[in-house]
Tab-separated table of C-alpha atoms in Angstrom:
chain	number	residue	atom	x	y	z
A	1	MET	CA	14.781	45.373	14.587
A	2	THR	CA	14.069	49.109	14.263
A	3	ASP	CA	11.895	50.700	11.764
A	4	LYS	CA	14.730	53.077	10.887
A	5	SER	CA	16.861	50.155	9.793
A	6	LYS	CA	14.207	48.677	7.803
A	7	VAL	CA	13.709	51.826	5.742
A	8	ARG	CA	17.603	52.108	5.572
A	9	ILE	CA	17.852	48.852	3.982
A	10	PHE	CA	14.875	49.259	1.686
A	11	ASP	CA	16.481	52.467	0.475
A	12	ILE	CA	19.899	50.569	-0.259
A	13	VAL	CA	18.252	47.690	-2.245
A	14	ASN	CA	15.925	50.084	-3.997
A	15	SER	CA	18.613	52.335	-5.039
A	16	THR	CA	21.482	49.919	-5.874
A	17	GLU	CA	19.466	47.069	-7.316
A	18	ASN	CA	21.443	46.477	-10.269
A	19	GLU	CA	24.683	46.483	-8.482
A	20	ILE	CA	23.092	44.088	-6.010
A	21	LEU	CA	21.921	41.652	-8.705
A	22	GLU	CA	25.283	41.740	-10.718
A	23	ASN	CA	27.251	41.008	-7.436
A	24	TRP	CA	24.978	38.300	-6.658
A	25	LEU	CA	25.044	36.823	-9.931
A	26	LYS	CA	28.847	37.021	-9.963
A	27	LEU	CA	28.806	35.279	-6.772
A	28	GLN	CA	26.659	32.551	-7.875
A	29	ILE	CA	28.359	31.987	-11.037
A	30	SER	CA	31.684	31.678	-9.350
A	31	SER	CA	30.394	29.478	-6.532
A	32	THR	CA	31.117	25.816	-7.001
A	33	ALA	CA	27.657	25.086	-5.737
A	34	LEU	CA	26.189	26.167	-9.017
A	35	ARG	CA	25.589	23.400	-11.637
A	36	MET	CA	25.875	25.175	-15.073
A	37	ASP	CA	24.964	21.854	-16.458
A	38	LEU	CA	21.519	21.792	-15.146
A	39	LEU	CA	20.884	25.606	-15.296
A	40	SER	CA	21.714	28.101	-18.069
A	41	GLU	CA	23.127	31.498	-17.301
A	42	ARG	CA	20.208	33.435	-18.797
A	43	GLU	CA	17.791	31.279	-16.640
A	44	LEU	CA	19.692	32.183	-13.595
A	45	ARG	CA	19.740	35.704	-14.420
A	46	GLN	CA	15.977	35.736	-14.890
A	47	GLN	CA	15.263	33.986	-11.743
A	48	SER	CA	17.528	36.090	-9.719
A	49	ALA	CA	16.202	39.326	-11.276
A	50	GLU	CA	12.606	38.287	-10.495
A	51	PHE	CA	13.277	37.314	-7.025
A	52	LEU	CA	15.232	40.499	-6.504
A	53	SER	CA	12.079	42.516	-7.539
A	54	LEU	CA	9.812	40.603	-5.337
A	55	PHE	CA	12.171	41.002	-2.487
A	56	LYS	CA	12.176	44.670	-2.869
A	57	GLU	CA	8.502	44.793	-3.070
A	58	ALA	CA	8.099	42.766	0.128
A	59	THR	CA	10.673	44.847	2.122
A	60	SER	CA	8.852	48.155	1.147
A	61	THR	CA	5.952	46.874	3.231
A	62	GLY	CA	8.253	47.511	6.298
A	63	ASN	CA	7.112	44.050	7.662
A	64	TRP	CA	10.013	41.607	7.964
A	65	ASP	CA	8.317	38.637	9.199
A	66	ILE	CA	8.324	36.169	6.129
A	67	ASN	CA	4.965	34.465	7.473
A	68	ASP	CA	3.234	37.957	6.768
A	69	SER	CA	0.981	38.254	3.713
A	70	GLY	CA	3.384	40.920	2.168
A	71	TRP	CA	5.899	38.004	1.708
A	72	SER	CA	3.594	35.435	0.105
A	73	ARG	CA	4.670	36.116	-3.509
A	74	VAL	CA	8.234	35.975	-2.446
A	75	LEU	CA	7.584	32.643	-0.955
A	76	GLU	CA	5.543	31.262	-3.736
A	77	PHE	CA	8.391	32.153	-6.182
A	78	LEU	CA	10.991	30.320	-3.888
A	79	ASP	CA	8.695	27.420	-3.494
A	80	SER	CA	8.515	27.263	-7.475
A	81	ILE	CA	12.272	27.472	-7.736
A	82	SER	CA	13.178	24.888	-5.027
A	83	ARG	CA	10.662	22.456	-6.503
A	84	SER	CA	12.163	22.839	-9.897
A	85	ARG	CA	15.473	22.468	-8.800
A	86	ALA	CA	14.757	19.300	-6.682
A	87	ILE	CA	13.115	17.775	-9.716
A	88	ARG	CA	16.306	18.707	-11.756
A	89	GLY	CA	18.593	17.010	-9.318
A	90	PHE	CA	20.405	19.787	-7.419
A	91	THR	CA	21.755	19.111	-3.969
A	92	PRO	CA	20.187	20.980	-0.955
A	93	THR	CA	23.461	22.928	-0.835
A	94	GLU	CA	23.112	23.928	-4.533
A	95	THR	CA	19.480	24.787	-3.917
A	96	ALA	CA	20.132	26.852	-0.692
A	97	THR	CA	23.033	28.782	-2.061
A	98	PHE	CA	20.828	30.651	-4.386
A	99	ILE	CA	19.474	32.493	-1.319
A	100	PHE	CA	22.466	32.594	0.713
A	101	SER	CA	24.611	34.054	-1.875
A	102	LEU	CA	22.454	36.914	-1.945
A	103	LYS	CA	23.471	37.819	1.744
A	104	GLN	CA	26.852	38.247	0.512
A	105	SER	CA	26.245	40.571	-2.159
A	106	LEU	CA	23.900	42.698	0.179
A	107	PHE	CA	26.593	42.781	2.627
A	108	THR	CA	29.159	44.192	0.292
A	109	THR	CA	26.664	46.799	-1.006
A	110	LEU	CA	25.887	47.897	2.807
A	111	GLN	CA	29.408	48.086	3.685
A	112	LYS	CA	30.090	50.455	0.763
A	113	THR	CA	27.101	52.832	1.290
A	114	SER	CA	27.095	52.673	5.048
A	115	LYS	CA	27.898	56.277	6.075
A	116	ASN	CA	26.495	56.136	9.740
A	117	GLY	CA	29.115	54.474	11.573
A	118	THR	CA	29.556	50.898	12.696
A	119	ALA	CA	26.672	50.503	15.068
A	120	ASP	CA	24.180	50.978	12.254
A	121	LEU	CA	26.050	48.819	9.978
A	122	ILE	CA	25.936	45.935	12.546
A	123	GLN	CA	22.198	46.362	13.217
A	124	ASP	CA	21.602	46.115	9.243
A	125	LEU	CA	23.723	42.993	8.997
A	126	CYS	CA	21.992	41.352	11.992
A	127	ASP	CA	18.494	42.111	10.385
A	128	ILE	CA	19.488	40.917	7.010
A	129	THR	CA	21.213	37.832	8.260
A	130	LEU	CA	17.876	37.012	10.031
A	131	LEU	CA	15.633	37.685	7.131
A	132	ILE	CA	17.930	35.848	4.512
A	133	ASP	CA	18.469	32.775	6.891
A	134	SER	CA	14.518	32.363	7.277
A	135	LEU	CA	14.214	32.441	3.447
A	136	GLY	CA	17.099	30.091	3.263
A	137	LEU	CA	15.281	27.612	5.697
A	138	PHE	CA	12.281	27.849	3.780
A	139	THR	CA	13.957	26.973	0.393
A	140	THR	CA	15.432	24.074	2.295
A	141	GLU	CA	12.218	22.953	3.661
A	142	VAL	CA	10.484	23.068	0.316
A	143	TYR	CA	13.275	21.234	-1.278
A	144	LEU	CA	12.959	18.562	1.378
A	145	LYS	CA	9.188	18.447	0.952
A	146	SER	CA	9.198	17.951	-2.784
A	147	LYS	CA	11.955	15.331	-2.548
A	148	GLU	CA	9.540	13.324	0.071
A	149	GLU	CA	6.613	13.851	-2.390
A	150	ILE	CA	8.678	12.033	-5.101
A	151	ILE	CA	9.497	9.129	-2.692
A	152	VAL	CA	5.952	8.684	-1.727
A	153	ARG	CA	4.848	8.704	-5.430
A	154	GLN	CA	7.455	6.216	-6.094
A	155	GLN	CA	6.428	4.169	-3.289
A	156	THR	CA	2.846	3.882	-4.511
A	157	GLU	CA	4.039	3.187	-8.018
A	158	MET	CA	6.096	0.441	-6.890
A	159	ILE	CA	3.262	-1.246	-5.031
A	160	GLU	CA	1.027	-1.020	-8.087
A	161	LEU	CA	3.832	-2.483	-10.146
A	162	SER	CA	4.943	-5.327	-7.783
A	163	THR	CA	1.643	-7.290	-7.566
A	164	PRO	CA	0.998	-9.028	-10.736
A	165	VAL	CA	-1.177	-12.319	-10.692
A	166	VAL	CA	-0.658	-14.406	-13.689
A	167	GLN	CA	-2.907	-17.356	-14.669
A	168	LEU	CA	-0.534	-20.395	-15.176
A	169	TRP	CA	-3.358	-22.950	-16.180
A	170	ASN	CA	-6.922	-23.310	-16.269
A	171	GLY	CA	-7.780	-22.788	-12.538
A	172	ILE	CA	-4.105	-22.161	-11.347
A	173	LEU	CA	-3.108	-18.646	-10.464
A	174	ALA	CA	0.721	-17.559	-9.675
A	175	LEU	CA	1.719	-14.661	-7.697
A	176	PRO	CA	5.424	-14.013	-7.962
A	177	LEU	CA	6.393	-11.579	-4.874
A	178	ILE	CA	9.338	-9.432	-5.473
A	179	GLY	CA	10.725	-7.047	-2.821
A	180	THR	CA	10.105	-6.527	0.909
A	181	LEU	CA	6.700	-7.381	2.187
A	182	ASP	CA	5.227	-4.676	4.704
A	183	SER	CA	1.682	-4.581	5.887
A	184	ALA	CA	0.665	-1.996	3.220
A	185	ARG	CA	2.008	-4.102	0.604
A	186	THR	CA	0.389	-7.402	1.853
A	187	GLN	CA	-3.053	-5.772	1.931
A	188	VAL	CA	-2.841	-4.906	-1.868
A	189	VAL	CA	-1.268	-8.302	-2.693
A	190	MET	CA	-4.020	-9.961	-0.837
A	191	GLU	CA	-6.765	-8.061	-2.293
A	192	SER	CA	-5.544	-8.507	-5.800
A	193	LEU	CA	-4.893	-12.342	-5.285
A	194	LEU	CA	-8.290	-12.615	-4.068
A	195	SER	CA	-10.182	-10.453	-6.600
A	196	ARG	CA	-8.477	-12.505	-9.362
A	197	ILE	CA	-9.363	-15.807	-7.693
A	198	VAL	CA	-12.771	-14.687	-7.994
A	199	GLU	CA	-12.552	-13.405	-11.570
A	200	THR	CA	-10.984	-16.726	-12.839
A	201	GLY	CA	-12.548	-19.023	-10.889
A	202	SER	CA	-9.268	-20.783	-9.925
A	203	ASN	CA	-8.931	-22.995	-7.002
A	204	ILE	CA	-5.086	-23.066	-6.589
A	205	ALA	CA	-2.798	-20.223	-6.139
A	206	ILE	CA	0.865	-20.519	-5.934
A	207	ILE	CA	2.714	-17.784	-3.937
A	208	ASP	CA	6.308	-17.579	-5.304
A	209	ILE	CA	8.493	-15.801	-2.842
A	210	THR	CA	12.070	-16.327	-4.504
A	211	GLY	CA	12.085	-12.395	-5.044
A	212	VAL	CA	11.644	-11.588	-1.074
A	213	PRO	CA	15.052	-10.883	0.241
A	214	THR	CA	14.287	-11.533	3.944
A	215	VAL	CA	11.370	-13.363	5.745
A	216	ASP	CA	10.923	-12.361	9.273
A	217	THR	CA	7.941	-13.297	11.643
A	218	LEU	CA	5.821	-10.342	10.301
A	219	VAL	CA	6.143	-11.303	6.732
A	220	ALA	CA	5.531	-15.072	7.558
A	221	GLN	CA	2.530	-13.861	9.388
A	222	HIS	CA	1.188	-11.839	6.230
A	223	LEU	CA	1.684	-14.718	4.072
A	224	LEU	CA	-0.167	-16.971	6.436
A	225	LYS	CA	-3.024	-14.505	6.521
A	226	THR	CA	-3.064	-14.427	2.695
A	227	VAL	CA	-3.307	-18.347	2.657
A	228	ALA	CA	-5.974	-18.272	5.231
A	229	ALA	CA	-8.165	-15.730	3.275
A	230	ALA	CA	-7.693	-17.796	0.091
A	231	ARG	CA	-8.725	-20.856	1.955
A	232	LEU	CA	-11.676	-18.968	3.188
A	233	MET	CA	-12.779	-18.360	-0.277
A	234	GLY	CA	-12.195	-21.842	-1.349
A	235	ALA	CA	-9.014	-21.768	-2.944
A	236	ASP	CA	-5.939	-23.752	-2.023
A	237	CYS	CA	-2.417	-21.976	-1.773
A	238	VAL	CA	1.090	-23.235	-2.465
A	239	ILE	CA	3.953	-21.334	-1.379
A	240	SER	CA	7.133	-21.880	-3.465
A	241	GLY	CA	10.545	-20.502	-3.963
A	242	ILE	CA	11.712	-20.832	-0.419
A	243	ARG	CA	15.577	-20.590	-0.636
A	244	PRO	CA	17.647	-22.816	1.966
A	245	GLN	CA	18.529	-19.756	4.152
A	246	ILE	CA	14.926	-18.766	4.261
A	247	ALA	CA	13.890	-22.149	5.181
A	248	GLN	CA	16.557	-21.945	7.989
A	249	THR	CA	15.234	-18.633	9.372
A	250	ILE	CA	11.699	-19.789	9.228
A	251	VAL	CA	12.307	-22.940	11.610
A	252	HIS	CA	14.685	-20.632	13.848
A	253	LEU	CA	11.959	-18.071	14.209
A	254	GLY	CA	9.486	-20.734	15.112
A	255	VAL	CA	6.967	-20.043	12.580
A	256	ASP	CA	4.593	-22.912	11.875
A	257	LEU	CA	4.094	-23.518	8.240
A	258	SER	CA	2.873	-26.856	8.660
A	259	GLU	CA	-0.679	-26.195	7.366
A	260	VAL	CA	0.573	-24.732	4.294
A	261	THR	CA	1.847	-26.738	1.232
A	262	THR	CA	5.476	-25.609	0.637
A	263	LYS	CA	7.617	-26.302	-2.297
A	264	ALA	CA	11.188	-25.549	-3.085
A	265	THR	CA	10.645	-24.275	-6.679
A	266	MET	CA	7.840	-22.908	-8.653
A	267	ALA	CA	8.364	-25.867	-11.066
A	268	ASP	CA	7.532	-28.335	-8.428
A	269	ALA	CA	4.712	-26.237	-7.071
A	270	PHE	CA	3.269	-26.100	-10.683
A	271	LYS	CA	3.499	-29.783	-10.878
A	272	HIS	CA	1.784	-30.207	-7.604
A	273	ALA	CA	-1.072	-27.961	-8.724
A	274	LEU	CA	-1.518	-29.684	-12.008
A	275	ASN	CA	-1.641	-32.811	-10.014
A	276	LEU	CA	-4.543	-31.440	-7.771
A	277	THR	CA	-6.374	-30.334	-10.647
A	278	GLY	CA	-6.141	-33.850	-12.373
A	279	ALA	CA	-4.062	-32.660	-15.376
A	280	ILE	CA	-0.898	-34.563	-16.357
A	281	VAL	CA	2.055	-33.426	-18.628
A	282	LYS	CA	3.670	-35.813	-20.747
A	283	LYS	CA	6.115	-35.983	-23.816
A	284	LYS	CA	4.850	-36.503	-27.344
A	285	GLN	CA	5.151	-39.766	-28.864
B	1	MET	CA	-40.344	-13.466	11.342
B	2	GLU	CA	-38.265	-13.949	8.107
B	3	LYS	CA	-36.431	-17.194	7.648
B	4	ILE	CA	-33.676	-18.276	5.561
B	5	PRO	CA	-34.889	-20.978	2.845
B	6	ILE	CA	-33.319	-24.456	3.100
B	7	LEU	CA	-33.943	-26.248	-0.098
B	8	LYS	CA	-33.394	-29.967	-0.646
B	9	MET	CA	-31.513	-31.211	-3.730
B	10	GLY	CA	-31.163	-34.962	-3.866
B	11	LYS	CA	-29.107	-36.163	-0.847
B	12	TYR	CA	-28.000	-32.261	-0.050
B	13	LEU	CA	-29.370	-29.301	1.503
B	14	LEU	CA	-28.867	-25.935	-0.138
B	15	VAL	CA	-28.854	-22.761	1.922
B	16	THR	CA	-28.602	-19.291	0.216
B	17	ILE	CA	-27.997	-16.647	2.629
B	18	GLN	CA	-29.255	-13.424	0.654
B	19	VAL	CA	-30.100	-11.103	3.654
B	20	ASP	CA	-27.997	-9.658	6.033
B	21	MET	CA	-27.500	-11.962	8.892
B	22	HIS	CA	-28.488	-10.820	12.341
B	23	ASP	CA	-27.968	-12.935	15.448
B	24	ARG	CA	-31.608	-14.047	15.801
B	25	LEU	CA	-31.652	-15.190	12.065
B	26	ALA	CA	-28.459	-16.892	12.727
B	27	MET	CA	-29.809	-18.955	15.636
B	28	SER	CA	-32.891	-19.949	13.970
B	29	LEU	CA	-30.965	-21.101	10.833
B	30	GLN	CA	-28.954	-23.384	13.358
B	31	ASP	CA	-32.164	-24.844	14.657
B	32	ASP	CA	-33.889	-25.181	11.304
B	33	LEU	CA	-30.855	-26.788	9.455
B	34	THR	CA	-30.249	-29.374	12.073
B	35	GLU	CA	-33.919	-30.383	12.107
B	36	LYS	CA	-33.777	-30.739	8.282
B	37	ILE	CA	-30.670	-32.681	8.223
B	38	VAL	CA	-32.381	-35.287	10.411
B	39	LEU	CA	-35.801	-35.068	8.553
B	40	TYR	CA	-34.383	-35.690	5.229
B	41	ASN	CA	-31.518	-37.724	6.197
B	42	ALA	CA	-29.225	-35.344	4.175
B	43	ARG	CA	-25.526	-36.256	3.244
B	44	GLY	CA	-24.250	-32.806	2.637
B	45	VAL	CA	-24.962	-29.081	3.267
B	46	LEU	CA	-24.029	-26.300	1.009
B	47	ILE	CA	-24.162	-22.788	2.418
B	48	ASP	CA	-23.868	-20.109	-0.232
B	49	ILE	CA	-22.715	-16.720	1.213
B	50	SER	CA	-21.892	-14.974	-2.037
B	51	SER	CA	-24.347	-12.287	-1.398
B	52	LEU	CA	-23.330	-11.653	2.317
B	53	GLU	CA	-21.203	-8.378	2.455
B	54	ILE	CA	-20.753	-8.442	6.451
B	55	VAL	CA	-19.696	-11.302	8.497
B	56	ASP	CA	-18.832	-10.540	11.923
B	57	SER	CA	-17.259	-12.811	14.741
B	58	PHE	CA	-20.728	-14.229	15.718
B	59	ILE	CA	-21.720	-15.096	12.201
B	60	GLY	CA	-18.154	-16.608	11.548
B	61	ARG	CA	-18.414	-18.813	14.697
B	62	MET	CA	-22.136	-19.778	13.860
B	63	LEU	CA	-20.938	-21.179	10.456
B	64	SER	CA	-18.061	-23.104	12.262
B	65	ASN	CA	-20.707	-24.501	14.711
B	66	ILE	CA	-23.184	-25.551	11.771
B	67	ALA	CA	-20.289	-27.476	10.367
B	68	SER	CA	-19.546	-29.165	13.481
B	69	MET	CA	-23.083	-29.924	14.210
B	70	SER	CA	-23.890	-31.362	10.829
B	71	ARG	CA	-20.629	-33.542	10.974
B	72	ILE	CA	-22.069	-35.067	14.070
B	73	LEU	CA	-25.166	-35.843	12.199
B	74	ASP	CA	-23.106	-37.235	9.258
B	75	ALA	CA	-23.452	-34.564	6.814
B	76	GLU	CA	-20.597	-32.546	5.181
B	77	THR	CA	-20.732	-28.867	5.095
B	78	VAL	CA	-19.289	-26.559	2.337
B	79	VAL	CA	-19.247	-22.818	2.526
B	80	VAL	CA	-19.118	-21.463	-0.997
B	81	GLY	CA	-18.835	-17.920	-2.511
B	82	MET	CA	-17.186	-15.857	0.301
B	83	ARG	CA	-16.344	-12.387	-1.077
B	84	PRO	CA	-12.544	-11.368	-0.868
B	85	ALA	CA	-13.391	-8.526	1.409
B	86	VAL	CA	-15.137	-10.815	3.682
B	87	ALA	CA	-12.330	-13.165	3.646
B	88	ILE	CA	-9.676	-10.380	4.388
B	89	THR	CA	-11.881	-9.389	7.399
B	90	MET	CA	-12.282	-12.661	8.772
B	91	VAL	CA	-8.632	-13.039	8.712
B	92	GLU	CA	-7.873	-9.940	10.499
B	93	LEU	CA	-10.570	-10.936	13.136
B	94	GLY	CA	-8.596	-14.267	13.643
B	95	LEU	CA	-11.571	-16.676	12.427
B	96	ASP	CA	-9.899	-19.112	9.984
B	97	MET	CA	-12.815	-21.362	10.240
B	98	LYS	CA	-10.828	-24.494	10.703
B	99	GLY	CA	-12.712	-27.712	9.762
B	100	VAL	CA	-15.084	-26.000	7.604
B	101	LYS	CA	-14.804	-26.798	3.770
B	102	THR	CA	-14.763	-24.010	1.478
B	103	ALA	CA	-15.257	-23.758	-2.319
B	104	LEU	CA	-15.263	-20.813	-4.885
B	105	ASN	CA	-18.878	-21.295	-6.192
B	106	VAL	CA	-21.826	-23.508	-5.980
B	107	ASP	CA	-20.768	-25.693	-8.934
B	108	MET	CA	-17.381	-26.445	-7.374
B	109	GLY	CA	-19.123	-26.877	-3.910
B	110	MET	CA	-21.309	-29.675	-5.352
B	111	LYS	CA	-18.364	-31.499	-6.893
B	112	MET	CA	-16.667	-31.384	-3.461
B	113	LEU	CA	-19.785	-32.718	-1.784
B	114	ASP	CA	-19.923	-35.543	-4.226
B	115	ILE	CA	-16.263	-36.485	-3.644
B	116	PHE	CA	-16.717	-36.445	0.070
B	117	THR	CA	-19.976	-38.165	0.292
B	118	GLY	CA	-19.228	-40.618	-2.501
B	119	LYS	CA	-16.508	-42.182	-0.688
B	120	ASN	CA	-18.767	-42.722	2.345
B	121	ASP	CA	-21.222	-44.351	-0.138
B	122	GLU	CA	-18.846	-46.687	-1.501
B	123	GLN	CA	-18.002	-47.838	2.158
B	124	GLU	CA	-21.622	-48.235	2.704
B	125	LYS	CA	-22.187	-50.589	-0.320
B	126	LEU	CA	-18.990	-52.554	0.903
B	127	ASN	CA	-20.713	-52.905	4.202
B	128	ASP	CA	-23.937	-53.914	2.672
B	129	HIS	CA	-22.323	-56.631	0.759
B	130	SER	CA	-20.689	-58.008	3.548
B	131	GLU	CA	-23.890	-58.037	5.549
B	132	GLU	CA	-25.745	-60.075	2.527
């Protein structure tokens, strides 16, 4: 990239800013990748104009490496746009089109104003392509990063939501597990169960796995660990809600559950627990 | 040298561990406890570890050992008040203390000892009658 071409491009952008902007907007609006339902035209115009003025400012420094400090404001602005679009539900293509349609608009303008011959024009096109591409990649990266942040946040929320420990009776706790058990979740489940055991002074805990879709060796091991930890504290555990298919899987996997009391349904487990505490349920006379 | 107090409560011995256990303290507890069981002819041992924050594999094994030793001397051992964090650590270490009875607190531990030793007492009474 020569300095001459940089200056030339800056001059063109500087002198025909409005034309480029109008072209760019037209391209964005006509493109199928624009979601008019999620973004108003006024907002789009505002974003585009602001980006173009920042872009102009950055190109004026003569340094075309987007990691350079001169580009930090452009990147900041792109960052905020990509984030807001990711949250509003734009697809990656729709988000990246914002930047890539600028390329087309710049090309048209360059072609019109070019007087110096084909060699210079090709050089300019190359430079702009490189620049816009790196900006486009940056946009996509930010988009993905913000999507990932959403996923991580939802995961932690799910962990918090999915471990309720309920007291069924004086001295009897129930822990209905829903969803797949992984190591991180088991840790949370175990901790909340054990702390509730201490708080309520319960000596029986029913772990219900009706909502656990699959039980593999790892999940079984996690369950056994929880049972062992509760036993160390002096509470008995009953595992309930074992579906026929899961019972088959457990045996096929060779998991030994013989040291744990298991019941088919929560009702059976509750009856067993009441029995252990010495309480009986009977009908009114 | 500091020692862990062993209190006699009727036919049971009460051990409350309130300081961090180091290995020598654990060994001396083993010695003292077995001596006291024989001395008082104790029927049960209740070990309260509710103020113990760190249990390593050595202490875990020592608790198991104490339980086995007292069983040989015809006394049941109940470990009470283990903290959740300690329980999780012990499971992660692979120490499940099989053969050691556990209870949530001293109250429940006492009831447990009553149940276990009560059965033996009834048997003793039966034996006494048959001898008469």
